[in-house]
DNA sequence: GCGATCCTGGCC
DNA sequence: GGCCAGGATCGC
């Protein structure tokens, strides 16, 4: 479900968590398949305040004043919601509840359980297997064109759609913003990296940045499941050029949107614009 | 590099 | 009942 703009919006909406003292962590018996042992997570977080929230690609980090951080991936259906006061009974599929000293709570909910809950004890996350394989953030200003192109060139056989979805090359794009970025760069998602010029890869980086920043500006795309940490919707859906518009004109009216399947996922694109 | 696979829920 | 869904890993 959530891509970089959605996770960033959630992060910003949960600024209220900073300084809140965690007194208890309640895990469900059906936590996501990839969950670090609850007792390890408890040991790292319980009885200490939250220092701040960080983001790496689509991962959200809840950093404890103790130094370590809970590393959350929301998968397809994950949701984080702050409650003050919390309800007596939480919604179905709530797998973790952080309870704070003042009675408020943060709930992690994930029906499909594709998400992950893990830990890092280091500042840079290099001790965490998920963060370890992550490439630089697309919106990290320290990521240069040259570096991005070099990282792309390691995968000459990938088509451009698969390239954009690969979090090891650069991180943060998911299916929505991958389609949007390729449209913005006027690049055909079926084209191979080896058939692409350096200037085209550079324009893909720039297009990805603009697509993601626009998503952040509009609070993310609420298509079905996504809400920020306070339960608010994002309006980016109204600004999407091609995603979920099969058979309709692109938002800017430059052509008609087609849907194809790549890597077993829908790609929305406009053949008249993208070559 | 590609397809199958992990899950549940909503919609036709 | 079948198909689809903001994801990513794993085995061939």
PDB file of C-alpha atoms (C1' of nucleotides) in Angstrom:
ATOM      1  CA  UNK A   1       0.000   0.000   0.000  1.00  0.00           C
ATOM      2  CA  UNK A   2       2.190   2.841   1.081  1.00  0.00           C
ATOM      3  CA  UNK A   3       5.063   4.181  -0.974  1.00  0.00           C
ATOM      4  CA  UNK A   4       7.551   6.869   0.012  1.00  0.00           C
ATOM      5  CA  UNK A   5       5.061   9.792   0.000  1.00  0.00           C
ATOM      6  CA  UNK A   6       2.553   7.875   2.112  1.00  0.00           C
ATOM      7  CA  UNK A   7       5.177   6.765   4.631  1.00  0.00           C
ATOM      8  CA  UNK A   8       6.598  10.285   4.797  1.00  0.00           C
ATOM      9  CA  UNK A   9       3.104  11.684   5.371  1.00  0.00           C
ATOM     10  CA  UNK A  10       2.530   9.154   8.154  1.00  0.00           C
ATOM     11  CA  UNK A  11       5.889  10.078   9.676  1.00  0.00           C
ATOM     12  CA  UNK A  12       5.035  13.787   9.730  1.00  0.00           C
ATOM     13  CA  UNK A  13       1.521  13.157  11.062  1.00  0.00           C
ATOM     14  CA  UNK A  14       2.954  11.257  14.026  1.00  0.00           C
ATOM     15  CA  UNK A  15       5.248  13.994  15.292  1.00  0.00           C
ATOM     16  CA  UNK A  16       3.093  13.909  18.423  1.00  0.00           C
ATOM     17  CA  UNK A  17       4.832  10.648  19.343  1.00  0.00           C
ATOM     18  CA  UNK A  18       8.118  12.411  20.094  1.00  0.00           C
ATOM     19  CA  UNK A  19       8.807  12.362  23.808  1.00  0.00           C
ATOM     20  CA  UNK A  20       6.001   9.947  24.629  1.00  0.00           C
ATOM     21  CA  UNK A  21       7.106   7.371  27.144  1.00  0.00           C
ATOM     22  CA  UNK A  22       6.342   3.761  26.170  1.00  0.00           C
ATOM     23  CA  UNK A  23       5.061   1.719  29.094  1.00  0.00           C
ATOM     24  CA  UNK A  24       3.858  -1.411  27.307  1.00  0.00           C
ATOM     25  CA  UNK A  25       3.875  -3.243  23.959  1.00  0.00           C
ATOM     26  CA  UNK A  26       0.975  -5.580  23.166  1.00  0.00           C
ATOM     27  CA  UNK A  27       1.524  -8.061  20.332  1.00  0.00           C
ATOM     28  CA  UNK A  28      -1.187 -10.153  18.713  1.00  0.00           C
ATOM     29  CA  UNK A  29      -0.617 -13.842  18.122  1.00  0.00           C
ATOM     30  CA  UNK A  30      -0.880 -13.200  14.374  1.00  0.00           C
ATOM     31  CA  UNK A  31       1.853 -10.610  13.982  1.00  0.00           C
ATOM     32  CA  UNK A  32       3.345 -10.322  10.475  1.00  0.00           C
ATOM     33  CA  UNK A  33       5.281 -13.343   9.329  1.00  0.00           C
ATOM     34  CA  UNK A  34       8.549 -11.417   9.442  1.00  0.00           C
ATOM     35  CA  UNK A  35       8.507 -10.152  12.994  1.00  0.00           C
ATOM     36  CA  UNK A  36      11.559  -9.973  15.209  1.00  0.00           C
ATOM     37  CA  UNK A  37      10.906 -11.743  18.512  1.00  0.00           C
ATOM     38  CA  UNK A  38       8.506  -9.559  20.515  1.00  0.00           C
ATOM     39  CA  UNK A  39      10.744  -9.827  23.575  1.00  0.00           C
ATOM     40  CA  UNK A  40      13.622  -8.247  21.635  1.00  0.00           C
ATOM     41  CA  UNK A  41      11.391  -5.406  20.498  1.00  0.00           C
ATOM     42  CA  UNK A  42      10.133  -4.911  24.044  1.00  0.00           C
ATOM     43  CA  UNK A  43      13.642  -4.797  25.419  1.00  0.00           C
ATOM     44  CA  UNK A  44      14.630  -2.098  22.926  1.00  0.00           C
ATOM     45  CA  UNK A  45      11.565   0.125  23.414  1.00  0.00           C
ATOM     46  CA  UNK A  46       9.789  -0.425  26.727  1.00  0.00           C
ATOM     47  CA  UNK A  47      10.274   2.006  29.630  1.00  0.00           C
ATOM     48  CA  UNK A  48      11.818   4.702  27.424  1.00  0.00           C
ATOM     49  CA  UNK A  49      10.517   7.709  25.525  1.00  0.00           C
ATOM     50  CA  UNK A  50      10.398   7.950  21.741  1.00  0.00           C
ATOM     51  CA  UNK A  51      13.121  10.227  20.455  1.00  0.00           C
ATOM     52  CA  UNK A  52      11.865  10.797  16.898  1.00  0.00           C
ATOM     53  CA  UNK A  53      10.485   9.146  13.748  1.00  0.00           C
ATOM     54  CA  UNK A  54      12.723   8.541  10.741  1.00  0.00           C
ATOM     55  CA  UNK A  55      12.124   7.182   7.241  1.00  0.00           C
ATOM     56  CA  UNK A  56      14.268   5.112   4.846  1.00  0.00           C
ATOM     57  CA  UNK A  57      12.562   4.416   1.539  1.00  0.00           C
ATOM     58  CA  UNK A  58       9.237   2.886   2.561  1.00  0.00           C
ATOM     59  CA  UNK A  59      10.428   1.979   6.058  1.00  0.00           C
ATOM     60  CA  UNK A  60       9.412   3.967   9.120  1.00  0.00           C
ATOM     61  CA  UNK A  61      11.741   3.964  12.126  1.00  0.00           C
ATOM     62  CA  UNK A  62      10.515   4.687  15.635  1.00  0.00           C
ATOM     63  CA  UNK A  63      13.724   5.722  17.357  1.00  0.00           C
ATOM     64  CA  UNK A  64      13.919   5.153  21.100  1.00  0.00           C
ATOM     65  CA  UNK A  65      15.776   7.491  23.450  1.00  0.00           C
ATOM     66  CA  UNK A  66      17.658   4.309  24.307  1.00  0.00           C
ATOM     67  CA  UNK A  67      19.311   4.417  20.859  1.00  0.00           C
ATOM     68  CA  UNK A  68      17.683   1.545  18.986  1.00  0.00           C
ATOM     69  CA  UNK A  69      14.692   1.785  16.676  1.00  0.00           C
ATOM     70  CA  UNK A  70      11.650  -0.250  15.717  1.00  0.00           C
ATOM     71  CA  UNK A  71      11.753  -0.657  11.923  1.00  0.00           C
ATOM     72  CA  UNK A  72       8.285  -0.866  10.386  1.00  0.00           C
ATOM     73  CA  UNK A  73       7.318  -1.812   6.836  1.00  0.00           C
ATOM     74  CA  UNK A  74       3.610  -1.518   6.111  1.00  0.00           C
ATOM     75  CA  UNK A  75       3.533  -3.994   3.236  1.00  0.00           C
ATOM     76  CA  UNK A  76       0.376  -3.704   1.132  1.00  0.00           C
ATOM     77  CA  UNK A  77      -2.257  -3.211   3.803  1.00  0.00           C
ATOM     78  CA  UNK A  78      -0.443  -1.893   6.880  1.00  0.00           C
ATOM     79  CA  UNK A  79      -1.685   1.104   8.840  1.00  0.00           C
ATOM     80  CA  UNK A  80      -0.384   3.059  11.817  1.00  0.00           C
ATOM     81  CA  UNK A  81      -2.885   5.051  13.863  1.00  0.00           C
ATOM     82  CA  UNK A  82      -2.472   7.219  16.940  1.00  0.00           C
ATOM     83  CA  UNK A  83      -5.300   7.185  19.504  1.00  0.00           C
ATOM     84  CA  UNK A  84      -5.887   9.558  22.416  1.00  0.00           C
ATOM     85  CA  UNK A  85      -7.804   8.169  24.119  1.00  0.00           C
ATOM     86  CA  UNK A  86      -7.535   4.644  22.667  1.00  0.00           C
ATOM     87  CA  UNK A  87     -10.669   2.583  22.011  1.00  0.00           C
ATOM     88  CA  UNK A  88     -11.576  -0.310  24.329  1.00  0.00           C
ATOM     89  CA  UNK A  89     -11.377  -2.696  21.401  1.00  0.00           C
ATOM     90  CA  UNK A  90      -9.035  -2.115  18.468  1.00  0.00           C
ATOM     91  CA  UNK A  91      -9.935  -2.952  14.888  1.00  0.00           C
ATOM     92  CA  UNK A  92      -9.479  -6.408  13.460  1.00  0.00           C
ATOM     93  CA  UNK A  93      -5.894  -7.336  12.460  1.00  0.00           C
ATOM     94  CA  UNK A  94      -4.258  -5.033  14.992  1.00  0.00           C
ATOM     95  CA  UNK A  95      -0.928  -6.751  15.633  1.00  0.00           C
ATOM     96  CA  UNK A  96       0.936  -4.310  17.839  1.00  0.00           C
ATOM     97  CA  UNK A  97      -0.141  -1.600  20.263  1.00  0.00           C
ATOM     98  CA  UNK A  98       2.380   0.803  21.798  1.00  0.00           C
ATOM     99  CA  UNK A  99       0.908   2.132  25.023  1.00  0.00           C
ATOM    100  CA  UNK A 100       2.142   5.415  26.432  1.00  0.00           C
ATOM    101  CA  UNK A 101       2.415   6.709  29.978  1.00  0.00           C
ATOM    102  CA  UNK A 102      -0.312   9.320  29.459  1.00  0.00           C
ATOM    103  CA  UNK A 103      -2.824   6.684  28.289  1.00  0.00           C
ATOM    104  CA  UNK A 104      -2.556   7.342  24.539  1.00  0.00           C
ATOM    105  CA  UNK A 105      -1.592   4.557  22.110  1.00  0.00           C
ATOM    106  CA  UNK A 106      -0.247   3.773  18.647  1.00  0.00           C
ATOM    107  CA  UNK A 107      -1.791   0.827  16.782  1.00  0.00           C
ATOM    108  CA  UNK A 108      -0.183  -1.169  13.964  1.00  0.00           C
ATOM    109  CA  UNK A 109      -2.763  -2.923  11.828  1.00  0.00           C
ATOM    110  CA  UNK A 110      -2.091  -5.182   8.826  1.00  0.00           C
ATOM    111  CA  UNK A 111      -4.771  -7.467   7.388  1.00  0.00           C
ATOM    112  CA  UNK A 112      -2.583  -9.195   4.812  1.00  0.00           C
ATOM    113  CA  UNK A 113       0.457  -9.476   7.061  1.00  0.00           C
ATOM    114  CA  UNK A 114       2.908  -8.621   4.259  1.00  0.00           C
ATOM    115  CA  UNK A 115       4.475  -6.013   6.523  1.00  0.00           C
ATOM    116  CA  UNK A 116       7.528  -6.489   8.726  1.00  0.00           C
ATOM    117  CA  UNK A 117       8.507  -5.463  12.241  1.00  0.00           C
ATOM    118  CA  UNK A 118      12.217  -5.530  12.988  1.00  0.00           C
ATOM    119  CA  UNK A 119      14.880  -3.743  14.967  1.00  0.00           C
ATOM    120  CA  UNK A 120      18.034  -1.751  14.477  1.00  0.00           C
ATOM    121  CA  UNK A 121      20.480  -0.938  17.236  1.00  0.00           C
ATOM    122  CA  UNK A 122      22.655   1.318  15.090  1.00  0.00           C
ATOM    123  CA  UNK A 123      22.153   4.874  13.873  1.00  0.00           C
ATOM    124  CA  UNK A 124      22.603   3.999  10.181  1.00  0.00           C
ATOM    125  CA  UNK A 125      20.554   0.791  10.170  1.00  0.00           C
ATOM    126  CA  UNK A 126      23.356  -1.359   8.749  1.00  0.00           C
ATOM    127  CA  UNK A 127      22.669  -4.074  11.316  1.00  0.00           C
ATOM    128  CA  UNK A 128      19.135  -4.553   9.954  1.00  0.00           C
ATOM    129  CA  UNK A 129      18.756  -7.012   7.045  1.00  0.00           C
ATOM    130  CA  UNK A 130      15.938  -5.028   5.419  1.00  0.00           C
ATOM    131  CA  UNK A 131      17.624  -1.622   5.614  1.00  0.00           C
ATOM    132  CA  UNK A 132      20.903  -3.199   4.586  1.00  0.00           C
ATOM    133  CA  UNK A 133      19.694  -4.069   1.086  1.00  0.00           C
ATOM    134  CA  UNK A 134      18.055  -0.683   0.520  1.00  0.00           C
ATOM    135  CA  UNK A 135      19.488   1.687  -2.077  1.00  0.00           C
ATOM    136  CA  UNK A 136      19.555   5.448  -1.496  1.00  0.00           C
ATOM    137  CA  UNK A 137      16.290   7.353  -1.234  1.00  0.00           C
ATOM    138  CA  UNK A 138      15.123   8.784  -4.554  1.00  0.00           C
ATOM    139  CA  UNK A 139      14.597  12.136  -2.849  1.00  0.00           C
ATOM    140  CA  UNK A 140      17.951  12.158  -1.065  1.00  0.00           C
ATOM    141  CA  UNK A 141      19.717  15.265  -2.453  1.00  0.00           C
ATOM    142  CA  UNK A 142      23.045  13.497  -1.923  1.00  0.00           C
ATOM    143  CA  UNK A 143      22.128  10.962  -4.641  1.00  0.00           C
ATOM    144  CA  UNK A 144      23.772  12.333  -7.777  1.00  0.00           C
ATOM    145  CA  UNK A 145      22.804  11.648 -11.387  1.00  0.00           C
ATOM    146  CA  UNK A 146      26.123   9.884 -11.929  1.00  0.00           C
ATOM    147  CA  UNK A 147      25.619   7.585  -8.951  1.00  0.00           C
ATOM    148  CA  UNK A 148      22.072   6.764 -10.005  1.00  0.00           C
ATOM    149  CA  UNK A 149      23.102   5.982 -13.567  1.00  0.00           C
ATOM    150  CA  UNK A 150      25.932   3.759 -12.329  1.00  0.00           C
ATOM    151  CA  UNK A 151      23.510   1.832 -10.107  1.00  0.00           C
ATOM    152  CA  UNK A 152      21.105   1.373 -13.029  1.00  0.00           C
ATOM    153  CA  UNK A 153      23.876   0.101 -15.305  1.00  0.00           C
ATOM    154  CA  UNK A 154      24.433  -2.872 -12.987  1.00  0.00           C
ATOM    155  CA  UNK A 155      21.071  -4.200 -14.211  1.00  0.00           C
ATOM    156  CA  UNK A 156      21.150  -3.913 -18.020  1.00  0.00           C
ATOM    157  CA  UNK A 157      18.584  -6.680 -18.512  1.00  0.00           C
ATOM    158  CA  UNK A 158      15.809  -5.082 -16.455  1.00  0.00           C
ATOM    159  CA  UNK A 159      12.985  -3.211 -18.103  1.00  0.00           C
ATOM    160  CA  UNK A 160      12.467   0.302 -16.794  1.00  0.00           C
ATOM    161  CA  UNK A 161       9.357  -0.617 -14.786  1.00  0.00           C
ATOM    162  CA  UNK A 162      11.224  -3.360 -12.931  1.00  0.00           C
ATOM    163  CA  UNK A 163      14.119  -0.945 -12.434  1.00  0.00           C
ATOM    164  CA  UNK A 164      11.921   1.616 -10.726  1.00  0.00           C
ATOM    165  CA  UNK A 165      10.368  -1.002  -8.431  1.00  0.00           C
ATOM    166  CA  UNK A 166      13.752  -2.403  -7.364  1.00  0.00           C
ATOM    167  CA  UNK A 167      14.414  -0.918  -3.911  1.00  0.00           C
ATOM    168  CA  UNK A 168      18.069  -1.966  -3.995  1.00  0.00           C
ATOM    169  CA  UNK A 169      18.887   0.414  -6.866  1.00  0.00           C
ATOM    170  CA  UNK A 170      17.130   3.386  -5.263  1.00  0.00           C
ATOM    171  CA  UNK A 171      14.289   3.305  -2.786  1.00  0.00           C
ATOM    172  CA  UNK A 172      10.835   4.759  -2.376  1.00  0.00           C
ATOM    173  CA  UNK A 173       8.953   4.129  -5.629  1.00  0.00           C
ATOM    174  CA  UNK A 174       6.053   1.656  -5.639  1.00  0.00           C
ATOM    175  CA  UNK A 175       3.560   0.827  -8.359  1.00  0.00           C
ATOM    176  CA  UNK A 176       1.788   4.207  -8.376  1.00  0.00           C
ATOM    177  CA  UNK A 177       4.790   6.517  -8.408  1.00  0.00           C
ATOM    178  CA  UNK A 178       6.777   4.196 -10.688  1.00  0.00           C
ATOM    179  CA  UNK A 179       4.065   4.572 -13.343  1.00  0.00           C
ATOM    180  CA  UNK A 180       3.840   8.316 -12.708  1.00  0.00           C
ATOM    181  CA  UNK A 181       7.611   8.815 -12.920  1.00  0.00           C
ATOM    182  CA  UNK A 182       7.897   6.886 -16.193  1.00  0.00           C
ATOM    183  CA  UNK A 183       5.095   8.976 -17.668  1.00  0.00           C
ATOM    184  CA  UNK A 184       6.698  12.194 -16.490  1.00  0.00           C
ATOM    185  CA  UNK A 185       9.995  11.103 -18.064  1.00  0.00           C
ATOM    186  CA  UNK A 186       8.183  10.062 -21.296  1.00  0.00           C
ATOM    187  CA  UNK A 187       9.851   6.640 -21.093  1.00  0.00           C
ATOM    188  CA  UNK A 188       8.285   3.348 -22.208  1.00  0.00           C
ATOM    189  CA  UNK A 189       8.112   1.021 -19.173  1.00  0.00           C
ATOM    190  CA  UNK A 190       8.957  -1.980 -21.411  1.00  0.00           C
ATOM    191  CA  UNK A 191      12.282  -0.573 -22.518  1.00  0.00           C
ATOM    192  CA  UNK A 192      15.433  -2.270 -21.203  1.00  0.00           C
ATOM    193  CA  UNK A 193      18.024  -0.390 -19.186  1.00  0.00           C
ATOM    194  CA  UNK A 194      20.671  -1.327 -21.776  1.00  0.00           C
ATOM    195  CA  UNK A 195      18.638   0.412 -24.489  1.00  0.00           C
ATOM    196  CA  UNK A 196      18.405   3.611 -22.460  1.00  0.00           C
ATOM    197  CA  UNK A 197      20.763   6.582 -22.691  1.00  0.00           C
ATOM    198  CA  UNK A 198      22.409   8.174 -19.675  1.00  0.00           C
ATOM    199  CA  UNK A 199      20.357  11.300 -20.297  1.00  0.00           C
ATOM    200  CA  UNK A 200      17.157   9.230 -20.166  1.00  0.00           C
ATOM    201  CA  UNK A 201      18.113   7.600 -16.879  1.00  0.00           C
ATOM    202  CA  UNK A 202      18.938  11.037 -15.506  1.00  0.00           C
ATOM    203  CA  UNK A 203      15.527  12.297 -16.549  1.00  0.00           C
ATOM    204  CA  UNK A 204      13.968   9.255 -14.875  1.00  0.00           C
ATOM    205  CA  UNK A 205      15.661  10.211 -11.599  1.00  0.00           C
ATOM    206  CA  UNK A 206      14.404  13.776 -11.910  1.00  0.00           C
ATOM    207  CA  UNK A 207      10.886  12.578 -12.786  1.00  0.00           C
ATOM    208  CA  UNK A 208      10.851  10.190  -9.830  1.00  0.00           C
ATOM    209  CA  UNK A 209      11.846  13.006  -7.505  1.00  0.00           C
ATOM    210  CA  UNK A 210       9.128  15.296  -8.821  1.00  0.00           C
ATOM    211  CA  UNK A 211       6.467  12.588  -8.651  1.00  0.00           C
ATOM    212  CA  UNK A 212       7.382  11.702  -5.068  1.00  0.00           C
ATOM    213  CA  UNK A 213       7.576  15.332  -3.935  1.00  0.00           C
ATOM    214  CA  UNK A 214       4.170  16.007  -5.477  1.00  0.00           C
ATOM    215  CA  UNK A 215       2.826  12.978  -3.597  1.00  0.00           C
ATOM    216  CA  UNK A 216       4.207  14.307  -0.315  1.00  0.00           C
ATOM    217  CA  UNK A 217       2.785  17.752  -1.029  1.00  0.00           C
ATOM    218  CA  UNK A 218      -0.689  16.252  -1.415  1.00  0.00           C
ATOM    219  CA  UNK A 219      -0.454  13.946   1.588  1.00  0.00           C
ATOM    220  CA  UNK A 220      -0.216  10.668  -0.364  1.00  0.00           C
ATOM    221  CA  UNK A 221      -2.660   8.720  -2.540  1.00  0.00           C
ATOM    222  CA  UNK A 222      -5.707   7.380  -0.701  1.00  0.00           C
ATOM    223  CA  UNK A 223      -7.077   4.843  -3.192  1.00  0.00           C
ATOM    224  CA  UNK A 224      -8.611   2.412  -0.709  1.00  0.00           C
ATOM    225  CA  UNK A 225      -6.707   1.540   2.471  1.00  0.00           C
ATOM    226  CA  UNK A 226      -4.310   4.387   3.041  1.00  0.00           C
ATOM    227  CA  UNK A 227      -4.733   6.967   5.829  1.00  0.00           C
ATOM    228  CA  UNK A 228      -2.102   8.955   7.675  1.00  0.00           C
ATOM    229  CA  UNK A 229      -1.293   8.435  11.363  1.00  0.00           C
ATOM    230  CA  UNK A 230      -4.261  10.519  12.474  1.00  0.00           C
ATOM    231  CA  UNK A 231      -6.770   8.864  10.140  1.00  0.00           C
ATOM    232  CA  UNK A 232      -6.769  11.573   7.449  1.00  0.00           C
ATOM    233  CA  UNK A 233      -6.863  10.861   3.703  1.00  0.00           C
ATOM    234  CA  UNK A 234      -4.366  12.181   1.173  1.00  0.00           C
ATOM    235  CA  UNK A 235      -5.548  13.809  -2.071  1.00  0.00           C
ATOM    236  CA  UNK A 236      -2.694  12.855  -4.427  1.00  0.00           C
ATOM    237  CA  UNK A 237      -5.100  10.513  -6.253  1.00  0.00           C
ATOM    238  CA  UNK A 238      -6.608  13.597  -7.912  1.00  0.00           C
ATOM    239  CA  UNK A 239      -3.230  14.494  -9.419  1.00  0.00           C
ATOM    240  CA  UNK A 240      -2.211  11.128 -10.882  1.00  0.00           C
ATOM    241  CA  UNK A 241      -1.544  11.271 -14.625  1.00  0.00           C
ATOM    242  CA  UNK A 242      -1.842   7.564 -15.495  1.00  0.00           C
ATOM    243  CA  UNK A 243      -2.242   5.301 -12.463  1.00  0.00           C
ATOM    244  CA  UNK A 244      -5.631   3.543 -12.339  1.00  0.00           C
ATOM    245  CA  UNK A 245      -6.835   5.384 -15.450  1.00  0.00           C
ATOM    246  CA  UNK A 246      -7.020   2.519 -17.957  1.00  0.00           C
ATOM    247  CA  UNK A 247      -8.957   3.564 -21.055  1.00  0.00           C
ATOM    248  CA  UNK A 248      -9.195   7.186 -19.920  1.00  0.00           C
ATOM    249  CA  UNK A 249      -7.134  10.161 -21.066  1.00  0.00           C
ATOM    250  CA  UNK A 250      -4.043  11.045 -19.071  1.00  0.00           C
ATOM    251  CA  UNK A 251      -4.830  13.767 -16.546  1.00  0.00           C
ATOM    252  CA  UNK A 252      -3.119  16.340 -18.767  1.00  0.00           C
ATOM    253  CA  UNK A 253      -4.963  15.033 -21.830  1.00  0.00           C
ATOM    254  CA  UNK A 254      -1.880  14.177 -23.904  1.00  0.00           C
ATOM    255  CA  UNK A 255      -3.064  10.651 -24.735  1.00  0.00           C
ATOM    256  CA  UNK A 256      -4.958   7.543 -23.656  1.00  0.00           C
ATOM    257  CA  UNK A 257      -3.863   5.313 -20.773  1.00  0.00           C
ATOM    258  CA  UNK A 258      -3.187   1.621 -21.436  1.00  0.00           C
ATOM    259  CA  UNK A 259      -2.763  -1.121 -18.843  1.00  0.00           C
ATOM    260  CA  UNK A 260      -0.290  -3.960 -19.289  1.00  0.00           C
ATOM    261  CA  UNK A 261       1.058  -6.544 -16.844  1.00  0.00           C
ATOM    262  CA  UNK A 262       4.759  -6.606 -15.998  1.00  0.00           C
ATOM    263  CA  UNK A 263       6.346  -8.647 -13.235  1.00  0.00           C
ATOM    264  CA  UNK A 264       2.801  -9.777 -12.413  1.00  0.00           C
ATOM    265  CA  UNK A 265       1.734  -6.194 -11.634  1.00  0.00           C
ATOM    266  CA  UNK A 266      -0.286  -3.623 -13.518  1.00  0.00           C
ATOM    267  CA  UNK A 267       1.583  -0.939 -15.394  1.00  0.00           C
ATOM    268  CA  UNK A 268      -0.402   2.098 -16.507  1.00  0.00           C
ATOM    269  CA  UNK A 269       1.206   4.096 -19.282  1.00  0.00           C
ATOM    270  CA  UNK A 270       0.537   6.206 -22.357  1.00  0.00           C
ATOM    271  CA  UNK A 271       2.108   4.821 -25.569  1.00  0.00           C
ATOM    272  CA  UNK A 272       1.559   8.126 -27.372  1.00  0.00           C
ATOM    273  CA  UNK A 273       3.792   9.930 -24.898  1.00  0.00           C
ATOM    274  CA  UNK A 274       6.161   7.238 -23.630  1.00  0.00           C
ATOM    275  CA  UNK A 275       8.810   5.850 -25.990  1.00  0.00           C
TER     276      UNK A 275
ATOM    277  C1'  DG B   1      15.581 -12.107 -14.559  1.00  0.00           C
ATOM    278  C1'  DC B   2      11.004 -14.406 -13.936  1.00  0.00           C
ATOM    279  C1'  DG B   3       7.122 -16.673 -11.550  1.00  0.00           C
ATOM    280  C1'  DA B   4       5.332 -18.415  -7.587  1.00  0.00           C
ATOM    281  C1'  DT B   5       4.302 -17.306  -2.976  1.00  0.00           C
ATOM    282  C1'  DC B   6       3.114 -15.139   1.467  1.00  0.00           C
ATOM    283  C1'  DC B   7      -2.151 -13.209   3.236  1.00  0.00           C
ATOM    284  C1'  DT B   8      -7.066 -10.956   3.607  1.00  0.00           C
ATOM    285  C1'  DG B   9     -10.774  -8.294   1.753  1.00  0.00           C
ATOM    286  C1'  DG B  10     -13.492  -5.912  -1.647  1.00  0.00           C
ATOM    287  C1'  DC B  11     -15.685  -5.823  -5.907  1.00  0.00           C
ATOM    288  C1'  DC B  12     -17.865  -7.716 -10.225  1.00  0.00           C
TER     289       DC B  12
ATOM    290  C1'  DG C   1     -16.173 -17.947  -7.720  1.00  0.00           C
ATOM    291  C1'  DG C   2     -12.588 -15.295  -9.765  1.00  0.00           C
ATOM    292  C1'  DC C   3      -9.825 -11.348 -10.048  1.00  0.00           C
ATOM    293  C1'  DC C   4      -7.526  -7.569  -8.217  1.00  0.00           C
ATOM    294  C1'  DA C   5      -4.877  -4.808  -4.682  1.00  0.00           C
ATOM    295  C1'  DG C   6       0.184   1.356  -2.656  1.00  0.00           C
ATOM    296  C1'  DG C   7       5.121  -5.186  -1.587  1.00  0.00           C
ATOM    297  C1'  DA C   8       9.156  -7.966  -1.508  1.00  0.00           C
ATOM    298  C1'  DT C   9      11.475 -12.460  -1.050  1.00  0.00           C
ATOM    299  C1'  DC C  10      12.722 -16.808  -2.620  1.00  0.00           C
ATOM    300  C1'  DG C  11      13.650 -20.495  -5.483  1.00  0.00           C
ATOM    301  C1'  DC C  12      14.690 -21.877 -10.166  1.00  0.00           C
TER     302       DC C  12
END
